[in-house]
């Protein structure tokens, strides 16, 4: 499968690790994707993690809230 970030605030989320892209995942097996949230403004940030064929991926909604330090 392919793993990509999309959506309005995709740049605020980073793929830290990805053992899924270009891997063959057999039935009953698994792979791992780790996402890091790196906000630069104090507000809600939304993005999507898309996994699978780019024409018809499975989509996971990502939401993070940035706060002033």
CSV table of N, CA and C in Angstrom, one decimal:
chain,number,residue,atom,x,y,z
A,1,UNK,N,0.8,-1.2,0.0
A,1,UNK,CA,0.0,0.0,0.0
A,1,UNK,C,0.9,1.3,0.0
A,2,UNK,N,0.3,2.3,-0.4
A,2,UNK,CA,0.9,3.7,-0.3
A,2,UNK,C,0.4,4.4,1.0
A,3,UNK,N,1.2,5.2,1.6
A,3,UNK,CA,0.8,5.9,2.8
A,3,UNK,C,1.1,7.4,2.5
A,4,UNK,N,0.1,8.3,2.6
A,4,UNK,CA,0.3,9.7,2.3
A,4,UNK,C,-0.5,10.5,3.3
A,5,UNK,N,-0.1,11.7,3.5
A,5,UNK,CA,-0.9,12.7,4.3
A,5,UNK,C,-1.5,13.6,3.4
A,6,UNK,N,-2.8,14.0,3.6
A,6,UNK,CA,-3.5,15.0,2.8
A,6,UNK,C,-4.4,15.8,3.7
A,7,UNK,N,-5.1,16.7,3.1
A,7,UNK,CA,-6.0,17.6,3.8
A,7,UNK,C,-5.4,19.0,4.0
A,8,UNK,N,-6.2,19.9,4.6
A,8,UNK,CA,-5.8,21.3,4.7
A,8,UNK,C,-4.6,21.5,5.6
A,9,UNK,N,-4.4,20.7,6.6
A,9,UNK,CA,-3.2,21.0,7.5
A,9,UNK,C,-2.2,19.8,7.5
A,10,UNK,N,-2.1,19.2,6.4
A,10,UNK,CA,-1.2,18.0,6.3
A,10,UNK,C,0.2,18.3,6.7
A,11,UNK,N,0.6,19.5,6.4
A,11,UNK,CA,2.0,19.9,6.7
A,11,UNK,C,2.3,20.0,8.2
A,12,UNK,N,1.3,20.0,9.1
A,12,UNK,CA,1.4,20.0,10.5
A,12,UNK,C,1.6,18.6,11.1
A,13,UNK,N,1.4,17.6,10.3
A,13,UNK,CA,1.6,16.2,10.7
A,13,UNK,C,2.7,15.6,9.9
A,14,UNK,N,3.6,14.8,10.5
A,14,UNK,CA,4.7,14.2,9.8
A,14,UNK,C,4.7,12.7,10.0
A,15,UNK,N,4.9,12.0,8.9
A,15,UNK,CA,5.1,10.5,9.0
A,15,UNK,C,6.5,10.3,9.6
A,16,UNK,N,6.5,9.8,10.8
A,16,UNK,CA,7.8,9.5,11.5
A,16,UNK,C,8.3,8.1,11.1
A,17,UNK,N,7.5,7.1,11.1
A,17,UNK,CA,7.9,5.8,10.7
A,17,UNK,C,6.8,5.2,9.8
A,18,UNK,N,7.2,4.4,8.9
A,18,UNK,CA,6.3,3.8,7.9
A,18,UNK,C,6.8,2.4,7.4
A,19,UNK,N,6.3,1.3,7.9
A,19,UNK,CA,6.7,0.0,7.5
A,19,UNK,C,5.6,-0.5,6.5
A,20,UNK,N,4.7,0.3,6.1
A,20,UNK,CA,3.6,-0.1,5.2
A,20,UNK,C,3.8,0.2,3.7
A,21,UNK,N,4.3,1.4,3.4
A,21,UNK,CA,4.5,1.8,2.0
A,21,UNK,C,5.3,0.7,1.2
A,22,UNK,N,4.8,0.4,0.1
A,22,UNK,CA,5.4,-0.6,-0.8
A,22,UNK,C,5.6,-2.0,-0.2
A,23,UNK,N,5.0,-2.3,0.9
A,23,UNK,CA,5.1,-3.6,1.5
A,23,UNK,C,3.9,-4.5,1.1
A,24,UNK,N,4.2,-5.7,1.1
A,24,UNK,CA,3.1,-6.7,0.9
A,24,UNK,C,2.6,-7.1,2.3
A,25,UNK,N,1.4,-6.8,2.6
A,25,UNK,CA,0.8,-7.1,3.9
A,25,UNK,C,-0.2,-8.3,3.7
A,26,UNK,N,0.2,-9.4,4.1
A,26,UNK,CA,-0.6,-10.6,4.0
A,26,UNK,C,-1.8,-10.6,5.0
A,27,UNK,N,-2.8,-11.4,4.7
A,27,UNK,CA,-3.9,-11.5,5.6
A,27,UNK,C,-3.4,-12.0,7.0
A,28,UNK,N,-3.9,-11.3,8.0
A,28,UNK,CA,-3.5,-11.6,9.4
A,28,UNK,C,-2.2,-10.9,9.8
A,29,UNK,N,-1.5,-10.3,8.9
A,29,UNK,CA,-0.3,-9.6,9.2
A,29,UNK,C,-0.6,-8.1,9.4
A,30,UNK,N,0.4,-7.4,9.8
A,30,UNK,CA,0.2,-5.9,10.1
A,30,UNK,C,1.5,-5.1,9.6
A,31,UNK,N,1.3,-3.8,9.6
A,31,UNK,CA,2.4,-2.9,9.4
A,31,UNK,C,2.1,-1.7,10.3
A,32,UNK,N,3.1,-0.8,10.4
A,32,UNK,CA,2.9,0.3,11.3
A,32,UNK,C,3.3,1.6,10.7
A,33,UNK,N,2.5,2.6,11.0
A,33,UNK,CA,2.7,4.0,10.6
A,33,UNK,C,2.6,4.9,11.9
A,34,UNK,N,3.7,5.7,12.1
A,34,UNK,CA,3.7,6.6,13.3
A,34,UNK,C,3.6,8.0,12.8
A,35,UNK,N,2.7,8.8,13.3
A,35,UNK,CA,2.5,10.2,12.9
A,35,UNK,C,2.9,11.1,14.1
A,36,UNK,N,3.6,12.2,13.8
A,36,UNK,CA,3.9,13.2,14.8
A,36,UNK,C,3.2,14.5,14.4
A,37,UNK,N,2.6,15.1,15.4
A,37,UNK,CA,1.9,16.4,15.3
A,37,UNK,C,2.8,17.6,15.6
A,38,UNK,N,3.0,18.5,14.7
A,38,UNK,CA,4.0,19.6,14.8
A,38,UNK,C,3.2,20.9,14.5
A,39,UNK,N,2.4,21.4,15.4
A,39,UNK,CA,1.6,22.6,15.1
A,39,UNK,C,2.5,23.9,15.2
A,40,UNK,N,2.2,24.9,14.5
A,40,UNK,CA,2.9,26.1,14.6
A,40,UNK,C,2.0,27.3,15.0
A,41,UNK,N,0.7,27.0,15.1
A,41,UNK,CA,-0.3,28.0,15.5
A,41,UNK,C,-1.2,27.4,16.5
A,42,UNK,N,-1.8,28.2,17.4
A,42,UNK,CA,-2.7,27.7,18.5
A,42,UNK,C,-4.1,27.6,18.0
A,43,UNK,N,-4.4,26.5,17.3
A,43,UNK,CA,-5.7,26.3,16.8
A,43,UNK,C,-5.9,24.8,16.5
A,44,UNK,N,-7.1,24.4,16.0
A,44,UNK,CA,-7.3,23.0,15.6
A,44,UNK,C,-6.7,22.8,14.2
A,45,UNK,N,-6.0,21.7,14.0
A,45,UNK,CA,-5.5,21.3,12.7
A,45,UNK,C,-6.0,20.0,12.3
A,46,UNK,N,-6.5,19.9,11.1
A,46,UNK,CA,-7.1,18.7,10.5
A,46,UNK,C,-6.3,18.2,9.3
A,47,UNK,N,-6.2,16.9,9.2
A,47,UNK,CA,-5.5,16.3,8.0
A,47,UNK,C,-6.1,14.9,7.9
A,48,UNK,N,-5.6,14.2,6.9
A,48,UNK,CA,-6.0,12.8,6.6
A,48,UNK,C,-4.8,11.9,6.4
A,49,UNK,N,-4.8,10.7,6.9
A,49,UNK,CA,-3.8,9.7,6.6
A,49,UNK,C,-4.5,8.8,5.6
A,50,UNK,N,-3.9,8.7,4.4
A,50,UNK,CA,-4.5,7.8,3.4
A,50,UNK,C,-3.6,6.6,3.2
A,51,UNK,N,-4.2,5.4,3.3
A,51,UNK,CA,-3.5,4.2,3.2
A,51,UNK,C,-4.1,3.3,2.1
A,52,UNK,N,-3.3,2.8,1.2
A,52,UNK,CA,-3.8,1.9,0.2
A,52,UNK,C,-3.6,2.5,-1.2
A,53,UNK,N,-4.3,1.9,-2.2
A,53,UNK,CA,-4.2,2.4,-3.5
A,53,UNK,C,-4.6,3.9,-3.6
A,54,UNK,N,-3.8,4.7,-4.3
A,54,UNK,CA,-4.1,6.1,-4.4
A,54,UNK,C,-5.4,6.4,-5.0
A,55,UNK,N,-5.9,5.5,-5.8
A,55,UNK,CA,-7.2,5.8,-6.5
A,55,UNK,C,-8.4,5.5,-5.5
A,56,UNK,N,-8.2,4.7,-4.5
A,56,UNK,CA,-9.3,4.4,-3.5
A,56,UNK,C,-8.7,4.0,-2.2
A,57,UNK,N,-8.0,5.0,-1.5
A,57,UNK,CA,-7.4,4.6,-0.2
A,57,UNK,C,-8.4,4.5,1.0
A,58,UNK,N,-7.9,3.8,2.0
A,58,UNK,CA,-8.6,3.9,3.3
A,58,UNK,C,-8.2,5.2,3.9
A,59,UNK,N,-9.1,5.9,4.6
A,59,UNK,CA,-8.7,7.3,5.1
A,59,UNK,C,-8.9,7.3,6.6
A,60,UNK,N,-7.9,7.8,7.3
A,60,UNK,CA,-8.0,8.0,8.8
A,60,UNK,C,-8.0,9.5,9.0
A,61,UNK,N,-9.0,10.1,9.7
A,61,UNK,CA,-9.0,11.5,10.0
A,61,UNK,C,-8.0,11.8,11.2
A,62,UNK,N,-7.2,12.8,11.0
A,62,UNK,CA,-6.3,13.3,12.0
A,62,UNK,C,-6.7,14.6,12.5
A,63,UNK,N,-6.7,14.9,13.8
A,63,UNK,CA,-7.0,16.2,14.4
A,63,UNK,C,-6.1,16.4,15.6
A,64,UNK,N,-5.5,17.6,15.6
A,64,UNK,CA,-4.7,18.0,16.7
A,64,UNK,C,-5.0,19.4,17.1
A,65,UNK,N,-4.7,19.8,18.3
A,65,UNK,CA,-5.0,21.2,18.8
A,65,UNK,C,-3.6,21.7,19.3
A,66,UNK,N,-3.2,22.8,18.6
A,66,UNK,CA,-2.0,23.5,19.0
A,66,UNK,C,-2.3,24.5,20.1
A,67,UNK,N,-1.4,24.6,21.0
A,67,UNK,CA,-1.5,25.6,22.1
A,67,UNK,C,-0.3,26.4,22.2
A,68,UNK,N,-0.4,27.7,22.7
A,68,UNK,CA,0.8,28.5,22.9
A,68,UNK,C,1.6,27.9,24.1
A,69,UNK,N,2.9,27.9,23.9
A,69,UNK,CA,3.7,27.3,25.0
A,69,UNK,C,3.6,28.2,26.3
